[in-house]
Amino acid sequence: MKRHLLIALLALPLAATPALALTHSAGKVSSVYADPSDLVILMTVAGSCGSNFFHVKRSSANFREMTDVALTAYQTGRTLGLYVKSCEGDRNVLSHGYVTN
């Protein structure tokens, strides 16, 4: 039984691996991109998935709010705090975030 579980886990695609836990990153926003499927935020810091790119899925319940938070941080030069819920390759997929001084 354990051997079959191990084989099944090894067969999972690496493109959508979850982050180990909800992780936190905070930094300045370098750029904001409107991707067809995501809002993409380029930060001055890397997230737990290894990249400086952070994604808000359009299917997220808080997509509009996260867009407002990201644009506020970008336009005002304030720090953006982000919580990563999973990884897509080295890209950080976000749960929620905030703007601070």
Short mmCIF file of N, CA, C and O in Angstrom, two decimals, residues 2-86:
data_model
loop_
_atom_site.label_atom_id
_atom_site.label_comp_id
_atom_site.label_asym_id
_atom_site.label_seq_id
_atom_site.Cartn_x
_atom_site.Cartn_y
_atom_site.Cartn_z
N LYS A 2 1.87 1.30 0.89
CA LYS A 2 2.75 2.47 0.96
C LYS A 2 3.51 2.67 -0.34
O LYS A 2 3.74 3.78 -0.76
N ARG A 3 3.91 1.57 -0.95
CA ARG A 3 4.66 1.65 -2.21
C ARG A 3 3.80 2.27 -3.31
O ARG A 3 4.26 3.09 -4.08
N HIS A 4 2.52 1.91 -3.37
CA HIS A 4 1.61 2.46 -4.37
C HIS A 4 1.37 3.95 -4.14
O HIS A 4 1.28 4.73 -5.09
N LEU A 5 1.29 4.36 -2.89
CA LEU A 5 1.12 5.77 -2.56
C LEU A 5 2.35 6.57 -2.99
O LEU A 5 2.23 7.64 -3.57
N LEU A 6 3.54 6.04 -2.74
CA LEU A 6 4.78 6.70 -3.14
C LEU A 6 4.84 6.85 -4.66
O LEU A 6 5.17 7.91 -5.17
N ILE A 7 4.49 5.82 -5.37
CA ILE A 7 4.50 5.87 -6.83
C ILE A 7 3.48 6.90 -7.32
O ILE A 7 3.76 7.68 -8.22
N ALA A 8 2.31 6.95 -6.70
CA ALA A 8 1.29 7.92 -7.09
C ALA A 8 1.77 9.34 -6.83
O ALA A 8 1.54 10.24 -7.64
N LEU A 9 2.42 9.57 -5.71
CA LEU A 9 2.93 10.91 -5.39
C LEU A 9 4.04 11.33 -6.36
O LEU A 9 4.12 12.48 -6.75
N LEU A 10 4.89 10.40 -6.75
CA LEU A 10 5.96 10.72 -7.69
C LEU A 10 5.42 11.03 -9.08
O LEU A 10 6.06 11.73 -9.86
N ALA A 11 4.23 10.56 -9.39
CA ALA A 11 3.64 10.79 -10.70
C ALA A 11 2.93 12.13 -10.80
O ALA A 11 2.52 12.54 -11.88
N LEU A 12 2.76 12.85 -9.69
CA LEU A 12 2.09 14.14 -9.72
C LEU A 12 2.90 15.14 -10.55
O LEU A 12 4.12 15.14 -10.50
N PRO A 13 2.22 16.02 -11.29
CA PRO A 13 2.95 17.00 -12.10
C PRO A 13 3.67 18.01 -11.21
O PRO A 13 3.14 18.44 -10.19
N LEU A 14 4.87 18.40 -11.60
CA LEU A 14 5.64 19.37 -10.83
C LEU A 14 5.20 20.80 -11.10
O LEU A 14 5.53 21.70 -10.34
N ALA A 15 4.42 21.04 -12.14
CA ALA A 15 4.03 22.40 -12.51
C ALA A 15 3.09 23.03 -11.50
O ALA A 15 3.00 24.23 -11.41
N ALA A 16 2.39 22.23 -10.71
CA ALA A 16 1.43 22.79 -9.76
C ALA A 16 1.70 22.25 -8.37
O ALA A 16 0.83 21.69 -7.73
N THR A 17 2.92 22.38 -7.89
CA THR A 17 3.26 21.89 -6.57
C THR A 17 2.87 22.90 -5.52
O THR A 17 3.08 24.10 -5.69
N PRO A 18 2.28 22.46 -4.42
CA PRO A 18 1.88 23.40 -3.38
C PRO A 18 3.07 23.90 -2.58
O PRO A 18 4.08 23.22 -2.47
N ALA A 19 2.97 25.11 -2.04
CA ALA A 19 3.97 25.60 -1.11
C ALA A 19 3.85 24.78 0.15
O ALA A 19 2.81 24.18 0.43
N LEU A 20 4.91 24.70 0.94
CA LEU A 20 4.88 23.88 2.14
C LEU A 20 3.85 24.37 3.15
O LEU A 20 3.26 23.60 3.86
N ALA A 21 3.66 25.66 3.24
CA ALA A 21 2.67 26.27 4.14
C ALA A 21 2.38 27.66 3.59
O ALA A 21 3.02 28.12 2.66
N LEU A 22 1.40 28.33 4.16
CA LEU A 22 1.14 29.71 3.78
C LEU A 22 2.36 30.53 4.19
O LEU A 22 2.69 30.61 5.36
N THR A 23 3.07 31.09 3.22
CA THR A 23 4.29 31.83 3.51
C THR A 23 4.09 33.31 3.23
O THR A 23 3.20 33.69 2.47
N HIS A 24 4.93 34.13 3.79
CA HIS A 24 4.81 35.58 3.71
C HIS A 24 6.03 36.19 3.02
O HIS A 24 7.16 35.77 3.28
N SER A 25 5.79 37.15 2.16
CA SER A 25 6.85 37.95 1.54
C SER A 25 6.41 39.40 1.57
O SER A 25 5.23 39.70 1.41
N ALA A 26 7.36 40.31 1.76
CA ALA A 26 7.05 41.74 1.76
C ALA A 26 8.16 42.49 1.06
O ALA A 26 9.34 42.22 1.28
N GLY A 27 7.80 43.41 0.18
CA GLY A 27 8.78 44.20 -0.56
C GLY A 27 8.08 45.25 -1.40
O GLY A 27 6.89 45.50 -1.26
N LYS A 28 8.84 45.85 -2.28
CA LYS A 28 8.30 46.87 -3.18
C LYS A 28 7.87 46.23 -4.50
O LYS A 28 8.45 45.24 -4.96
N VAL A 29 6.87 46.83 -5.11
CA VAL A 29 6.36 46.35 -6.40
C VAL A 29 7.18 47.00 -7.51
O VAL A 29 7.29 48.22 -7.58
N SER A 30 7.78 46.18 -8.37
CA SER A 30 8.54 46.68 -9.52
C SER A 30 7.65 46.91 -10.73
O SER A 30 7.81 47.89 -11.44
N SER A 31 6.73 45.97 -10.97
CA SER A 31 5.82 46.04 -12.12
C SER A 31 4.54 45.28 -11.81
O SER A 31 4.53 44.38 -10.98
N VAL A 32 3.47 45.64 -12.53
CA VAL A 32 2.20 44.93 -12.43
C VAL A 32 1.76 44.61 -13.86
O VAL A 32 1.76 45.49 -14.72
N TYR A 33 1.40 43.35 -14.09
CA TYR A 33 1.01 42.90 -15.43
C TYR A 33 -0.41 42.34 -15.41
O TYR A 33 -0.77 41.61 -14.49
N ALA A 34 -1.19 42.66 -16.42
CA ALA A 34 -2.52 42.09 -16.59
C ALA A 34 -2.41 40.94 -17.58
O ALA A 34 -2.41 41.12 -18.79
N ASP A 35 -2.25 39.75 -17.07
CA ASP A 35 -2.14 38.54 -17.86
C ASP A 35 -3.56 38.04 -18.18
O ASP A 35 -4.48 38.33 -17.43
N PRO A 36 -3.77 37.30 -19.26
CA PRO A 36 -5.12 36.82 -19.57
C PRO A 36 -5.77 35.98 -18.46
O PRO A 36 -6.98 36.00 -18.29
N SER A 37 -4.95 35.26 -17.69
CA SER A 37 -5.54 34.43 -16.64
C SER A 37 -5.21 34.89 -15.22
O SER A 37 -5.82 34.42 -14.27
N ASP A 38 -4.26 35.79 -15.06
CA ASP A 38 -3.81 36.22 -13.74
C ASP A 38 -3.49 37.71 -13.71
O ASP A 38 -3.28 38.33 -14.75
N LEU A 39 -3.41 38.24 -12.50
CA LEU A 39 -2.73 39.51 -12.26
C LEU A 39 -1.34 39.09 -11.80
O LEU A 39 -1.20 38.27 -10.89
N VAL A 40 -0.30 39.60 -12.43
CA VAL A 40 1.07 39.21 -12.10
C VAL A 40 1.78 40.42 -11.52
O VAL A 40 1.78 41.50 -12.11
N ILE A 41 2.39 40.22 -10.35
CA ILE A 41 3.09 41.28 -9.64
C ILE A 41 4.57 40.90 -9.58
O ILE A 41 4.91 39.83 -9.07
N LEU A 42 5.43 41.77 -10.10
CA LEU A 42 6.87 41.57 -9.99
C LEU A 42 7.35 42.35 -8.77
O LEU A 42 7.15 43.56 -8.68
N MET A 43 7.95 41.65 -7.82
CA MET A 43 8.39 42.25 -6.57
C MET A 43 9.91 42.35 -6.52
O MET A 43 10.62 41.72 -7.29
N THR A 44 10.40 43.13 -5.56
CA THR A 44 11.84 43.26 -5.34
C THR A 44 12.39 42.11 -4.52
O THR A 44 13.60 42.02 -4.33
N VAL A 45 11.53 41.23 -4.03
CA VAL A 45 11.94 40.07 -3.24
C VAL A 45 11.38 38.80 -3.88
O VAL A 45 10.37 38.84 -4.59
N ALA A 46 12.04 37.69 -3.64
CA ALA A 46 11.56 36.40 -4.12
C ALA A 46 10.63 35.79 -3.09
O ALA A 46 10.78 36.01 -1.89
N GLY A 47 9.68 35.02 -3.57
CA GLY A 47 8.76 34.32 -2.69
C GLY A 47 9.26 32.92 -2.38
O GLY A 47 10.33 32.50 -2.83
N SER A 48 8.48 32.18 -1.64
CA SER A 48 8.88 30.83 -1.21
C SER A 48 9.02 29.84 -2.35
O SER A 48 9.65 28.81 -2.20
N CYS A 49 8.46 30.17 -3.52
CA CYS A 49 8.56 29.27 -4.67
C CYS A 49 9.83 29.52 -5.49
O CYS A 49 10.13 28.78 -6.42
N GLY A 50 10.55 30.60 -5.16
CA GLY A 50 11.83 30.87 -5.80
C GLY A 50 11.85 31.99 -6.82
O GLY A 50 12.90 32.34 -7.35
N SER A 51 10.72 32.57 -7.12
CA SER A 51 10.63 33.61 -8.14
C SER A 51 10.19 34.93 -7.53
O SER A 51 9.61 34.97 -6.44
N ASN A 52 10.46 36.03 -8.25
CA ASN A 52 9.98 37.35 -7.85
C ASN A 52 8.61 37.65 -8.44
O ASN A 52 8.10 38.75 -8.26
N PHE A 53 8.03 36.69 -9.15
CA PHE A 53 6.70 36.85 -9.74
C PHE A 53 5.64 36.24 -8.83
O PHE A 53 5.75 35.10 -8.39
N PHE A 54 4.60 37.04 -8.56
CA PHE A 54 3.49 36.63 -7.70
C PHE A 54 2.21 36.74 -8.51
O PHE A 54 1.97 37.76 -9.15
N HIS A 55 1.37 35.70 -8.45
CA HIS A 55 0.16 35.63 -9.27
C HIS A 55 -1.10 35.64 -8.43
O HIS A 55 -1.20 34.93 -7.44
N VAL A 56 -2.07 36.45 -8.87
CA VAL A 56 -3.42 36.41 -8.32
C VAL A 56 -4.30 35.83 -9.42
O VAL A 56 -4.40 36.41 -10.51
N LYS A 57 -4.90 34.70 -9.16
CA LYS A 57 -5.77 34.06 -10.15
C LYS A 57 -7.07 34.85 -10.32
O LYS A 57 -7.65 35.31 -9.34
N ARG A 58 -7.50 35.01 -11.56
CA ARG A 58 -8.77 35.71 -11.82
C ARG A 58 -9.95 35.00 -11.16
O ARG A 58 -10.95 35.61 -10.84
N SER A 59 -9.80 33.72 -10.92
CA SER A 59 -10.86 32.95 -10.27
C SER A 59 -10.89 33.15 -8.76
O SER A 59 -11.82 32.70 -8.09
N SER A 60 -9.91 33.85 -8.20
CA SER A 60 -9.88 34.11 -6.75
C SER A 60 -11.03 35.01 -6.35
O SER A 60 -11.34 35.99 -7.03
N ALA A 61 -11.63 34.70 -5.21
CA ALA A 61 -12.75 35.51 -4.71
C ALA A 61 -12.35 36.96 -4.46
O ALA A 61 -13.16 37.86 -4.61
N ASN A 62 -11.09 37.20 -4.14
CA ASN A 62 -10.61 38.54 -3.83
C ASN A 62 -9.76 39.14 -4.96
O ASN A 62 -8.90 39.99 -4.70
N PHE A 63 -10.00 38.73 -6.20
CA PHE A 63 -9.20 39.21 -7.33
C PHE A 63 -9.21 40.74 -7.43
O PHE A 63 -8.15 41.36 -7.56
N ARG A 64 -10.37 41.34 -7.38
CA ARG A 64 -10.47 42.81 -7.51
C ARG A 64 -9.78 43.52 -6.35
O ARG A 64 -9.08 44.52 -6.54
N GLU A 65 -9.97 43.02 -5.16
CA GLU A 65 -9.35 43.62 -3.99
C GLU A 65 -7.82 43.51 -4.06
O GLU A 65 -7.10 44.46 -3.73
N MET A 66 -7.32 42.35 -4.48
CA MET A 66 -5.87 42.17 -4.60
C MET A 66 -5.30 43.07 -5.70
O MET A 66 -4.19 43.59 -5.57
N THR A 67 -6.06 43.26 -6.78
CA THR A 67 -5.63 44.19 -7.83
C THR A 67 -5.51 45.60 -7.26
O THR A 67 -4.51 46.29 -7.49
N ASP A 68 -6.51 46.02 -6.49
CA ASP A 68 -6.48 47.35 -5.87
C ASP A 68 -5.30 47.49 -4.92
O ASP A 68 -4.61 48.52 -4.91
N VAL A 69 -5.05 46.47 -4.11
CA VAL A 69 -3.94 46.50 -3.15
C VAL A 69 -2.60 46.60 -3.89
O VAL A 69 -1.73 47.41 -3.53
N ALA A 70 -2.42 45.80 -4.93
CA ALA A 70 -1.17 45.81 -5.70
C ALA A 70 -0.94 47.16 -6.37
O ALA A 70 0.17 47.71 -6.34
N LEU A 71 -1.99 47.71 -6.99
CA LEU A 71 -1.85 49.00 -7.67
C LEU A 71 -1.61 50.14 -6.68
O LEU A 71 -0.85 51.06 -6.96
N THR A 72 -2.23 50.06 -5.51
CA THR A 72 -2.00 51.07 -4.48
C THR A 72 -0.53 51.06 -4.04
O THR A 72 0.11 52.12 -3.95
N ALA A 73 0.00 49.87 -3.78
CA ALA A 73 1.41 49.76 -3.38
C ALA A 73 2.33 50.26 -4.49
O ALA A 73 3.30 50.98 -4.23
N TYR A 74 2.02 49.91 -5.73
CA TYR A 74 2.85 50.32 -6.86
C TYR A 74 2.83 51.84 -7.04
O TYR A 74 3.88 52.47 -7.19
N GLN A 75 1.65 52.43 -7.01
CA GLN A 75 1.51 53.87 -7.25
C GLN A 75 2.05 54.73 -6.13
O GLN A 75 2.52 55.84 -6.36
N THR A 76 2.01 54.23 -4.90
CA THR A 76 2.45 55.02 -3.76
C THR A 76 3.87 54.69 -3.30
O THR A 76 4.41 55.38 -2.44
N GLY A 77 4.45 53.62 -3.84
CA GLY A 77 5.80 53.22 -3.44
C GLY A 77 5.86 52.59 -2.07
O GLY A 77 6.93 52.47 -1.47
N ARG A 78 4.71 52.14 -1.55
CA ARG A 78 4.66 51.52 -0.23
C ARG A 78 4.98 50.03 -0.33
O ARG A 78 4.99 49.44 -1.40
N THR A 79 5.21 49.43 0.81
CA THR A 79 5.53 48.00 0.88
C THR A 79 4.27 47.17 0.70
O THR A 79 3.22 47.48 1.28
N LEU A 80 4.39 46.11 -0.10
CA LEU A 80 3.29 45.18 -0.32
C LEU A 80 3.63 43.87 0.39
O LEU A 80 4.71 43.31 0.17
N GLY A 81 2.75 43.43 1.26
CA GLY A 81 2.90 42.15 1.93
C GLY A 81 2.00 41.13 1.27
O GLY A 81 0.84 41.42 1.00
N LEU A 82 2.53 39.96 0.99
CA LEU A 82 1.79 38.94 0.26
C LEU A 82 1.89 37.59 0.95
O LEU A 82 2.93 37.25 1.52
N TYR A 83 0.82 36.82 0.87
CA TYR A 83 0.79 35.47 1.42
C TYR A 83 0.65 34.47 0.28
O TYR A 83 -0.31 34.51 -0.49
N VAL A 84 1.64 33.60 0.15
CA VAL A 84 1.69 32.60 -0.92
C VAL A 84 1.01 31.33 -0.44
O VAL A 84 1.34 30.81 0.63
N LYS A 85 0.05 30.83 -1.26
CA LYS A 85 -0.66 29.61 -0.88
C LYS A 85 -0.18 28.38 -1.65
O LYS A 85 -0.36 27.26 -1.19
N SER A 86 0.43 28.59 -2.84
CA SER A 86 0.93 27.45 -3.61
C SER A 86 1.92 27.93 -4.66
O SER A 86 2.13 29.13 -4.84
#
